[in-house]
């Protein structure tokens, strides 16, 4: 991590945005692709939010990052909004300084609170920009950036951004390389994304209560770090001597490639990265879109999988232990349907998404 884009090697791409894995991991996949094309690691720099996942995972991946203040605004007047406005103003000032000092050939926005200040700074300094939209419903930062002249790359057909190019959603190379070998007994993976999902966590504990006597199925439950203690307490409260279910609870999964390889059926939210990874790995799934997501983008993300026959959609208000047990049990018992879902998921995969996005970034930067 460094301060305000301090002097160093000439920067090729300044990648800005983040907050959650849905923004961060496609950005890292793009960065890895650019490095693989001969752009040295120090010439790919990131700008993110202090509170975002990128503050940890980008340095761990070997890239430099500048962290900005800032947070989202609530939809009513609050004192927290006044603090947020001040932090966002500071982020704009710092972003102008970062872009001025880094002098990148291109700025790439991936969405999230930290992306818009740098995209505005790029416009003011006439630096060309690209934005990548992961979801079917574009975020505010990307919509504004396109109006300011940024080129748009989209992950799903029909995403309403002007003159966009369909690239798909870049995924980590290790996910694209997954070779499926589902476990015996069948494994149900419950994964709520990088931040976890309370509704899915509650459903998973409810599933334990219903499957406690079974040894012909297993569960791997990724709760999210902030929810782990609560889930561990709830699980301890329902466990009884003599329970036979193999149930593993973890706060975070560092090796999603291995989990996808051995999973028979996944229970997940329908974030953009999750949907892209499920498709690439060919994992049959039950998708529970997050209610209230901007533009209801998770329902739209899930629809692509459901329409192809790769997933079952379960509304959030129906997602409890009893309903999950009924749907999961029916699917696990139908090997033919699971095989068909796996094949259908793979038809939606775009394993070359990182390469397609890198092509656009190099074109806009004048490097091709």
mmCIF file of N, CA and C in Angstrom, residues 182-190 204 207-208 211-221 239 244-249 259 262-267 324 328-329 332:
data_model
loop_
_atom_site.group_PDB
_atom_site.id
_atom_site.type_symbol
_atom_site.label_atom_id
_atom_site.label_comp_id
_atom_site.label_asym_id
_atom_site.label_seq_id
_atom_site.Cartn_x
_atom_site.Cartn_y
_atom_site.Cartn_z
ATOM 1 N N UNK A 182 -17.532 -34.456 -7.735
ATOM 2 C CA UNK A 182 -18.412 -34.346 -6.561
ATOM 3 C C UNK A 182 -18.156 -35.436 -5.536
ATOM 4 N N UNK A 183 -18.233 -35.034 -4.275
ATOM 5 C CA UNK A 183 -17.925 -35.926 -3.155
ATOM 6 C C UNK A 183 -18.975 -37.013 -2.979
ATOM 7 N N UNK A 184 -18.560 -38.047 -2.287
ATOM 8 C CA UNK A 184 -19.464 -39.072 -1.782
ATOM 9 C C UNK A 184 -19.297 -39.121 -0.266
ATOM 10 N N UNK A 185 -20.362 -38.914 0.492
ATOM 11 C CA UNK A 185 -21.737 -38.652 0.071
ATOM 12 C C UNK A 185 -21.881 -37.270 -0.564
ATOM 13 N N UNK A 186 -23.015 -37.002 -1.224
ATOM 14 C CA UNK A 186 -23.217 -35.703 -1.862
ATOM 15 C C UNK A 186 -23.007 -34.550 -0.876
ATOM 16 N N UNK A 187 -22.354 -33.491 -1.372
ATOM 17 C CA UNK A 187 -22.041 -32.326 -0.541
ATOM 18 C C UNK A 187 -22.887 -31.136 -0.959
ATOM 19 N N UNK A 188 -23.581 -30.529 -0.004
ATOM 20 C CA UNK A 188 -24.299 -29.277 -0.213
ATOM 21 C C UNK A 188 -23.449 -28.154 0.361
ATOM 22 N N UNK A 189 -23.086 -27.196 -0.480
ATOM 23 C CA UNK A 189 -22.299 -26.040 -0.040
ATOM 24 C C UNK A 189 -23.220 -24.840 0.113
ATOM 25 N N UNK A 190 -23.209 -24.239 1.293
ATOM 26 C CA UNK A 190 -23.996 -23.033 1.564
ATOM 27 C C UNK A 190 -23.020 -21.874 1.653
ATOM 28 N N UNK A 204 -29.273 -22.722 6.745
ATOM 29 C CA UNK A 204 -28.299 -23.807 6.889
ATOM 30 C C UNK A 204 -28.416 -24.471 8.257
ATOM 31 N N UNK A 207 -31.362 -26.557 8.229
ATOM 32 C CA UNK A 207 -31.100 -27.781 7.469
ATOM 33 C C UNK A 207 -30.391 -28.813 8.346
ATOM 34 N N UNK A 208 -29.470 -28.336 9.188
ATOM 35 C CA UNK A 208 -28.799 -29.263 10.107
ATOM 36 C C UNK A 208 -29.820 -29.987 10.986
ATOM 37 N N UNK A 211 -31.504 -32.701 8.974
ATOM 38 C CA UNK A 211 -30.649 -33.755 8.428
ATOM 39 C C UNK A 211 -29.736 -34.372 9.487
ATOM 40 N N UNK A 212 -29.945 -34.079 10.736
ATOM 41 C CA UNK A 212 -28.998 -34.492 11.777
ATOM 42 C C UNK A 212 -28.771 -36.006 11.800
ATOM 43 N N UNK A 213 -29.779 -36.780 11.394
ATOM 44 C CA UNK A 213 -29.680 -38.241 11.459
ATOM 45 C C UNK A 213 -29.145 -38.860 10.172
ATOM 46 N N UNK A 214 -28.795 -38.023 9.183
ATOM 47 C CA UNK A 214 -28.374 -38.546 7.885
ATOM 48 C C UNK A 214 -26.854 -38.642 7.788
ATOM 49 N N UNK A 215 -26.385 -39.750 7.214
ATOM 50 C CA UNK A 215 -24.964 -39.865 6.901
ATOM 51 C C UNK A 215 -24.758 -40.084 5.401
ATOM 52 N N UNK A 216 -25.846 -39.900 4.620
ATOM 53 C CA UNK A 216 -25.762 -40.053 3.166
ATOM 54 C C UNK A 216 -25.685 -38.703 2.458
ATOM 55 N N UNK A 217 -25.398 -37.634 3.203
ATOM 56 C CA UNK A 217 -25.240 -36.291 2.667
ATOM 57 C C UNK A 217 -24.349 -35.519 3.634
ATOM 58 N N UNK A 218 -23.699 -34.462 3.146
ATOM 59 C CA UNK A 218 -22.839 -33.625 3.985
ATOM 60 C C UNK A 218 -23.077 -32.158 3.630
ATOM 61 N N UNK A 219 -22.703 -31.264 4.552
ATOM 62 C CA UNK A 219 -22.902 -29.826 4.355
ATOM 63 C C UNK A 219 -21.609 -29.094 4.672
ATOM 64 N N UNK A 220 -21.235 -28.154 3.783
ATOM 65 C CA UNK A 220 -20.116 -27.238 4.031
ATOM 66 C C UNK A 220 -20.711 -25.836 4.059
ATOM 67 N N UNK A 221 -20.666 -25.181 5.211
ATOM 68 C CA UNK A 221 -21.364 -23.915 5.442
ATOM 69 C C UNK A 221 -20.339 -22.800 5.617
ATOM 70 N N UNK A 239 -27.043 -28.918 18.253
ATOM 71 C CA UNK A 239 -26.369 -30.216 18.165
ATOM 72 C C UNK A 239 -26.758 -31.102 19.341
ATOM 73 N N UNK A 244 -25.463 -37.569 13.250
ATOM 74 C CA UNK A 244 -24.618 -38.265 12.283
ATOM 75 C C UNK A 244 -24.211 -37.390 11.107
ATOM 76 N N UNK A 245 -24.840 -36.251 10.921
ATOM 77 C CA UNK A 245 -24.574 -35.416 9.752
ATOM 78 C C UNK A 245 -23.163 -34.833 9.795
ATOM 79 N N UNK A 246 -22.433 -34.990 8.707
ATOM 80 C CA UNK A 246 -21.127 -34.336 8.550
ATOM 81 C C UNK A 246 -21.381 -32.885 8.143
ATOM 82 N N UNK A 247 -21.110 -31.965 9.061
ATOM 83 C CA UNK A 247 -21.441 -30.546 8.853
ATOM 84 C C UNK A 247 -20.236 -29.720 9.240
ATOM 85 N N UNK A 248 -19.669 -29.004 8.264
ATOM 86 C CA UNK A 248 -18.485 -28.179 8.519
ATOM 87 C C UNK A 248 -18.865 -26.706 8.394
ATOM 88 N N UNK A 249 -18.606 -25.947 9.445
ATOM 89 C CA UNK A 249 -18.878 -24.511 9.475
ATOM 90 C C UNK A 249 -17.555 -23.761 9.458
ATOM 91 N N UNK A 259 -13.701 -26.279 -3.332
ATOM 92 C CA UNK A 259 -15.082 -26.463 -2.891
ATOM 93 C C UNK A 259 -16.006 -26.697 -4.077
ATOM 94 N N UNK A 262 -15.801 -30.320 -5.488
ATOM 95 C CA UNK A 262 -16.402 -31.441 -4.759
ATOM 96 C C UNK A 262 -17.867 -31.239 -4.388
ATOM 97 N N UNK A 263 -18.430 -30.062 -4.715
ATOM 98 C CA UNK A 263 -19.816 -29.768 -4.357
ATOM 99 C C UNK A 263 -20.797 -30.425 -5.315
ATOM 100 N N UNK A 264 -21.816 -31.051 -4.753
ATOM 101 C CA UNK A 264 -22.903 -31.622 -5.540
ATOM 102 C C UNK A 264 -23.946 -30.564 -5.861
ATOM 103 N N UNK A 265 -24.260 -29.713 -4.883
ATOM 104 C CA UNK A 265 -25.299 -28.696 -5.022
ATOM 105 C C UNK A 265 -24.938 -27.510 -4.152
ATOM 106 N N UNK A 266 -25.035 -26.291 -4.710
ATOM 107 C CA UNK A 266 -24.706 -25.074 -3.965
ATOM 108 C C UNK A 266 -25.970 -24.290 -3.652
ATOM 109 N N UNK A 267 -26.011 -23.724 -2.457
ATOM 110 C CA UNK A 267 -27.057 -22.781 -2.048
ATOM 111 C C UNK A 267 -26.380 -21.436 -1.881
ATOM 112 N N UNK A 324 -35.512 -25.346 2.052
ATOM 113 C CA UNK A 324 -34.227 -25.757 1.492
ATOM 114 C C UNK A 324 -34.083 -27.270 1.545
ATOM 115 N N UNK A 328 -33.483 -29.256 -1.863
ATOM 116 C CA UNK A 328 -32.182 -29.922 -1.958
ATOM 117 C C UNK A 328 -32.339 -31.437 -2.006
ATOM 118 N N UNK A 329 -33.213 -31.986 -1.191
ATOM 119 C CA UNK A 329 -33.405 -33.438 -1.174
ATOM 120 C C UNK A 329 -33.901 -33.941 -2.521
ATOM 121 N N UNK A 332 -30.860 -33.717 -5.044
ATOM 122 C CA UNK A 332 -29.805 -34.690 -4.762
ATOM 123 C C UNK A 332 -30.228 -36.104 -5.160
#
